[in-house]
PDB file of C-alpha atoms in Angstrom:
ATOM      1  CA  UNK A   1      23.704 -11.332  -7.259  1.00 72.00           C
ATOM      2  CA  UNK A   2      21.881  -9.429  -9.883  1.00 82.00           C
ATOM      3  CA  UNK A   3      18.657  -8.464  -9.099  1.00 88.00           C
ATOM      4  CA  UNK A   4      15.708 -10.419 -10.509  1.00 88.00           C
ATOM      5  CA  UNK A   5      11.946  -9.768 -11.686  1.00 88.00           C
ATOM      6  CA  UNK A   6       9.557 -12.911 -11.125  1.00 90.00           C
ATOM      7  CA  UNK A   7       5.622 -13.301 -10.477  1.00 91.00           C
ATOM      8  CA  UNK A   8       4.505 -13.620  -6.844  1.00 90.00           C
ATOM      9  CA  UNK A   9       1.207 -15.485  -6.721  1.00 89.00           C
ATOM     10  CA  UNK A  10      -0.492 -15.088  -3.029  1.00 88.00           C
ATOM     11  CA  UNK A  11      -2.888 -18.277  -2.271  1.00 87.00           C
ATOM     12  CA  UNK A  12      -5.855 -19.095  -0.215  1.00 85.00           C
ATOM     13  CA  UNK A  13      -3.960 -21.924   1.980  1.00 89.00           C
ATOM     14  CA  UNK A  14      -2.780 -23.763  -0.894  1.00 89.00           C
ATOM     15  CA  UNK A  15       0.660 -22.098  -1.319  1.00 91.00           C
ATOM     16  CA  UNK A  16       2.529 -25.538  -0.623  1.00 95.00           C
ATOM     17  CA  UNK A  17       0.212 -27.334  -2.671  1.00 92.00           C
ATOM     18  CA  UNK A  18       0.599 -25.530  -5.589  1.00 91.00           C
ATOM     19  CA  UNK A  19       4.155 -24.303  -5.454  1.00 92.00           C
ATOM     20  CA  UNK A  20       4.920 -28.703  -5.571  1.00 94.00           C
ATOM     21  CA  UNK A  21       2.896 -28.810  -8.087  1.00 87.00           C
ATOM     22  CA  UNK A  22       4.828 -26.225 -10.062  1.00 90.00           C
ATOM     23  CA  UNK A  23       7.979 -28.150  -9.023  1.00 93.00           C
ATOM     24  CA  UNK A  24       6.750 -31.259 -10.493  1.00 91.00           C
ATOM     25  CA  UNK A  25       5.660 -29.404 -13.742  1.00 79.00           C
ATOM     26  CA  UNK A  26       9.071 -27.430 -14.127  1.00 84.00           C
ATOM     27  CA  UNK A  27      11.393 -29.133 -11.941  1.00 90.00           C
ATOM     28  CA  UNK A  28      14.211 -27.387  -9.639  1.00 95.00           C
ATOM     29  CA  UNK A  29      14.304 -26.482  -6.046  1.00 98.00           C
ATOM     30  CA  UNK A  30      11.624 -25.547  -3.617  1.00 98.00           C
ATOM     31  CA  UNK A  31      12.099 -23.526  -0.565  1.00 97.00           C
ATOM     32  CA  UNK A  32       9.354 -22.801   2.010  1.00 97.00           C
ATOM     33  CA  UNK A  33       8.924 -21.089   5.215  1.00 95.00           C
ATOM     34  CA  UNK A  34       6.046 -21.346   7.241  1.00 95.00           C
ATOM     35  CA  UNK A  35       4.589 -18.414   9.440  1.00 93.00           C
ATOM     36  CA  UNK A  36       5.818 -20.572  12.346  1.00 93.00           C
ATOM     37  CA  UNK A  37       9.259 -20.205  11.275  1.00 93.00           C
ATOM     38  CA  UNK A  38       8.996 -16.754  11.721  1.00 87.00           C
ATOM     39  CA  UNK A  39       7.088 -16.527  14.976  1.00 87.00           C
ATOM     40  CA  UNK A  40       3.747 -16.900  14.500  1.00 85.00           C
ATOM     41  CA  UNK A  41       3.585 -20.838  16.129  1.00 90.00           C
ATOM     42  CA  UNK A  42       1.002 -20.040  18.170  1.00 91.00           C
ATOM     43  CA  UNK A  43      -1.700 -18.767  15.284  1.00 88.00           C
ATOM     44  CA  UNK A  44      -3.569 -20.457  12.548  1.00 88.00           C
ATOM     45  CA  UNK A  45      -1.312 -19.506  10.112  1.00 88.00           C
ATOM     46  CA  UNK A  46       1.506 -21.465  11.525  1.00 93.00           C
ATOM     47  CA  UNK A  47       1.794 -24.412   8.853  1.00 94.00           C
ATOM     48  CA  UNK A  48       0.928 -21.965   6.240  1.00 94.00           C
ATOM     49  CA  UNK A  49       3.491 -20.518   3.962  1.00 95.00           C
ATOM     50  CA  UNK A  50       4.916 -17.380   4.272  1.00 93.00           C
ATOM     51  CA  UNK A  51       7.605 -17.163   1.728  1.00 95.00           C
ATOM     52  CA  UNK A  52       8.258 -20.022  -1.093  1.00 96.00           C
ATOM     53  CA  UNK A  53      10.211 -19.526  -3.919  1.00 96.00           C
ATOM     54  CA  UNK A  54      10.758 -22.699  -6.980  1.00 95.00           C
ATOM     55  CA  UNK A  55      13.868 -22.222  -9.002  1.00 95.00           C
ATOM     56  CA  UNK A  56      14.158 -23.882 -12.222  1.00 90.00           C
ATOM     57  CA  UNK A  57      17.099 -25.889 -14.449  1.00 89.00           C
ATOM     58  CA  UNK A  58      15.833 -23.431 -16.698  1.00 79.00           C
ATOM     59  CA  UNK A  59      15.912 -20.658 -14.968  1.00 86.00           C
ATOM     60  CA  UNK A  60      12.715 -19.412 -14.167  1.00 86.00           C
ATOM     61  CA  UNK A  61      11.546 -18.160 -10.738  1.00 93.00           C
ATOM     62  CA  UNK A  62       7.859 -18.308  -9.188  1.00 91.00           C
ATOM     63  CA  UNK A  63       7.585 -17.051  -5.467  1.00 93.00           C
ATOM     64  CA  UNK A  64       4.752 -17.376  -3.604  1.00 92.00           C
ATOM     65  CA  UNK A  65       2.734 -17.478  -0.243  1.00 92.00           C
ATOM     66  CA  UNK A  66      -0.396 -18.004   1.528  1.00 91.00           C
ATOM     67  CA  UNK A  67      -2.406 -14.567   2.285  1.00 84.00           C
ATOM     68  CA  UNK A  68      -2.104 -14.329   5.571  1.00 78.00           C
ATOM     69  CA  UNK A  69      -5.733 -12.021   5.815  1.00 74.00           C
ATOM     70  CA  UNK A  70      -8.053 -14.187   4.155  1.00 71.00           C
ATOM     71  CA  UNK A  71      -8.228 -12.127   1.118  1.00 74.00           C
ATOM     72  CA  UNK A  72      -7.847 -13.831  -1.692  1.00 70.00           C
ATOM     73  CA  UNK A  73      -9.026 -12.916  -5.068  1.00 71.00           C
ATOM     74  CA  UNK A  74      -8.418 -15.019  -7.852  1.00 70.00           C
ATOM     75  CA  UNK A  75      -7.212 -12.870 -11.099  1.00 67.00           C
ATOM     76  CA  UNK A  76      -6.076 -10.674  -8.383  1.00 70.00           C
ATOM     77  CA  UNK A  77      -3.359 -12.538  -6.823  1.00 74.00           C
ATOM     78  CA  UNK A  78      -0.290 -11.807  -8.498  1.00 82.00           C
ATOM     79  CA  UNK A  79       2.302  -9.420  -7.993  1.00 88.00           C
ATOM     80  CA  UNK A  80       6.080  -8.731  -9.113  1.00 90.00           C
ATOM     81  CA  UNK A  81       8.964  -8.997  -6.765  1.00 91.00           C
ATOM     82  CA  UNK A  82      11.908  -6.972  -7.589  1.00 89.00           C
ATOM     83  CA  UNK A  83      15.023  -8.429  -5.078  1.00 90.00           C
ATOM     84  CA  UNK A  84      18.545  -9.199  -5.138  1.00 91.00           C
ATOM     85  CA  UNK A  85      21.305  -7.202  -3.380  1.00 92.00           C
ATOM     86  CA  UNK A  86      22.178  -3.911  -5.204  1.00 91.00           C
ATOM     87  CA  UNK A  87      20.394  -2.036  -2.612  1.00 94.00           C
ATOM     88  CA  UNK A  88      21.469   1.085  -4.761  1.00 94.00           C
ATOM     89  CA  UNK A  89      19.290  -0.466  -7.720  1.00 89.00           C
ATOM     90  CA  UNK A  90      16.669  -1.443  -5.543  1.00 92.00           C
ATOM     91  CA  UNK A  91      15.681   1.673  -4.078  1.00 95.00           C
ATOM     92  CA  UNK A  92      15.931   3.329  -7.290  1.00 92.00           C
ATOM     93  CA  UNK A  93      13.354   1.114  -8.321  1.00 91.00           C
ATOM     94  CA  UNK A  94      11.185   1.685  -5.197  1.00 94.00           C
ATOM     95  CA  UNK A  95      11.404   5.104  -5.226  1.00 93.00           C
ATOM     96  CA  UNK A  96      10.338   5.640  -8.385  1.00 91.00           C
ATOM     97  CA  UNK A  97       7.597   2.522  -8.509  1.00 90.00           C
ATOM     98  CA  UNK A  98       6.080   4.148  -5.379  1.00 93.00           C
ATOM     99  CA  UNK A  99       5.695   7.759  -6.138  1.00 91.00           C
ATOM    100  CA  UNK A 100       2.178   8.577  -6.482  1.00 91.00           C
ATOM    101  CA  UNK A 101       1.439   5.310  -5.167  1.00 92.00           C
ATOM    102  CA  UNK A 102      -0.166   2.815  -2.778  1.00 95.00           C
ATOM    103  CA  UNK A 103       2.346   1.967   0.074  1.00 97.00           C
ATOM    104  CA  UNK A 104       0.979  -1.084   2.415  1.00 96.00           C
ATOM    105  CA  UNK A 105       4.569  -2.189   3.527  1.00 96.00           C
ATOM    106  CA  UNK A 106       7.295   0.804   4.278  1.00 98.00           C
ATOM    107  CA  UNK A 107      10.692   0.037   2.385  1.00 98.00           C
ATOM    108  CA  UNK A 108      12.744  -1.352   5.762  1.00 97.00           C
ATOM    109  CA  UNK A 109      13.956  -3.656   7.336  1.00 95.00           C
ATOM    110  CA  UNK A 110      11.848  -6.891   8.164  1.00 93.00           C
ATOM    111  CA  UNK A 111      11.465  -9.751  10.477  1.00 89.00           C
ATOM    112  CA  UNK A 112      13.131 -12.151   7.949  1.00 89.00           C
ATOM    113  CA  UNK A 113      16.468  -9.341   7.857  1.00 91.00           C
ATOM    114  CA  UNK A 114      15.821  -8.320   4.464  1.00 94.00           C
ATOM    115  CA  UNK A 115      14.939  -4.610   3.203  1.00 97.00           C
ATOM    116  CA  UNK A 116      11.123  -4.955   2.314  1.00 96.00           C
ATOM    117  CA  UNK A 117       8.230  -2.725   1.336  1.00 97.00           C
ATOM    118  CA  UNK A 118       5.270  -3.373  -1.108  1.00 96.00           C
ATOM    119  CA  UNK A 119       3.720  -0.645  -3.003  1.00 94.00           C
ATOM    120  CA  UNK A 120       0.510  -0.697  -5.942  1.00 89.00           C
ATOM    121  CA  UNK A 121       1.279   1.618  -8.397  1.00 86.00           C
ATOM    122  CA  UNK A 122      -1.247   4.008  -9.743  1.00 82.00           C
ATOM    123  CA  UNK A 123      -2.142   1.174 -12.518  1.00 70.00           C
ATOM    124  CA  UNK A 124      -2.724  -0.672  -9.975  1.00 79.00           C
ATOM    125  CA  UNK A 125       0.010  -3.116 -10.190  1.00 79.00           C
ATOM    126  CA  UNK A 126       1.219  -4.612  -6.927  1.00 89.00           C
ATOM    127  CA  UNK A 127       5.260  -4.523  -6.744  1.00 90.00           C
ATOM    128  CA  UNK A 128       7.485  -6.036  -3.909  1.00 92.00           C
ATOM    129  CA  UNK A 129      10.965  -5.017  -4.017  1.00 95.00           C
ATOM    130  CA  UNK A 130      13.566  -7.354  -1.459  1.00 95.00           C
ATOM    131  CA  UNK A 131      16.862  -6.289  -0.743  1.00 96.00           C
ATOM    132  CA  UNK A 132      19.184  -9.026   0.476  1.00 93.00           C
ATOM    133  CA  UNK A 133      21.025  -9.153   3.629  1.00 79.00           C
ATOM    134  CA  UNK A 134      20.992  -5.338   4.649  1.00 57.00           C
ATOM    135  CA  UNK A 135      21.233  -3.948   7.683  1.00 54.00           C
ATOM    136  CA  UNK A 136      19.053  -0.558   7.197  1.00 48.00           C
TER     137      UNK A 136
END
């Protein structure tokens, strides 16, 4: 797969809501997983979403979740998610996108079995980079 660049747009317990909504608007195929899905039954974010991603006849992509810390800002809510599974690309782009910046999630592996980590660059842009199906 070649690796993509789409929007992420976090949500204060709307994510489903509005990621259907975008469905209906652009059409295509909606995948969500709730926090419960990935072990977290037993907490009030279980029916929330942690990871839903709408892909389009037309070929647009628009991820998104519900913030699972209560801190939501509108106008603030949007970052870019680098992912695919060049993991050679990918942590190119991670290692450069995070020098002199803001790491909050460490590039490694994560519950879901991707490669993860989430950096905001020194203009403050939030960037999530996903690499598929590793093993590191």
């Amino acid at each position: 797969m070649a690796s993509r660049l789409n929007p992420y747009i976090t949500f204060a317990g709307d994510a489903r809501e509005a990621l259907e909504f975008y469905q209906q608007v652009f059409g295509g195929t909606l995948d969500v997983n709730t926090y419960a899905a990935f072990g977290q039954a037993d907490t009030p974010l279980a029916d929330k979403i942690m990871h839903g991603m709408l892909e389009t006849p037309g070929g647009f992509t628009l991820m998104g979740a519900d913030t699972p810390t209560g801190d939501h800002r509108p106008g603030n809510n949007i970052s870019v998610s680098l992912s695919g599974d060049d993991e050679s690309e990918l942590r190119g782009y991670w290692e450069k996108l995070s020098d002199g910046a803001t790491v909050s999630v460490p590039l490694e592996k994560q519950m879901w079995g991707d490669v993860f980590g989430m950096c905001t660059d020194r203009f403050g842009v939030t960037w999530m980079v996903d690499i598929t199906g590793q093993q590191g």
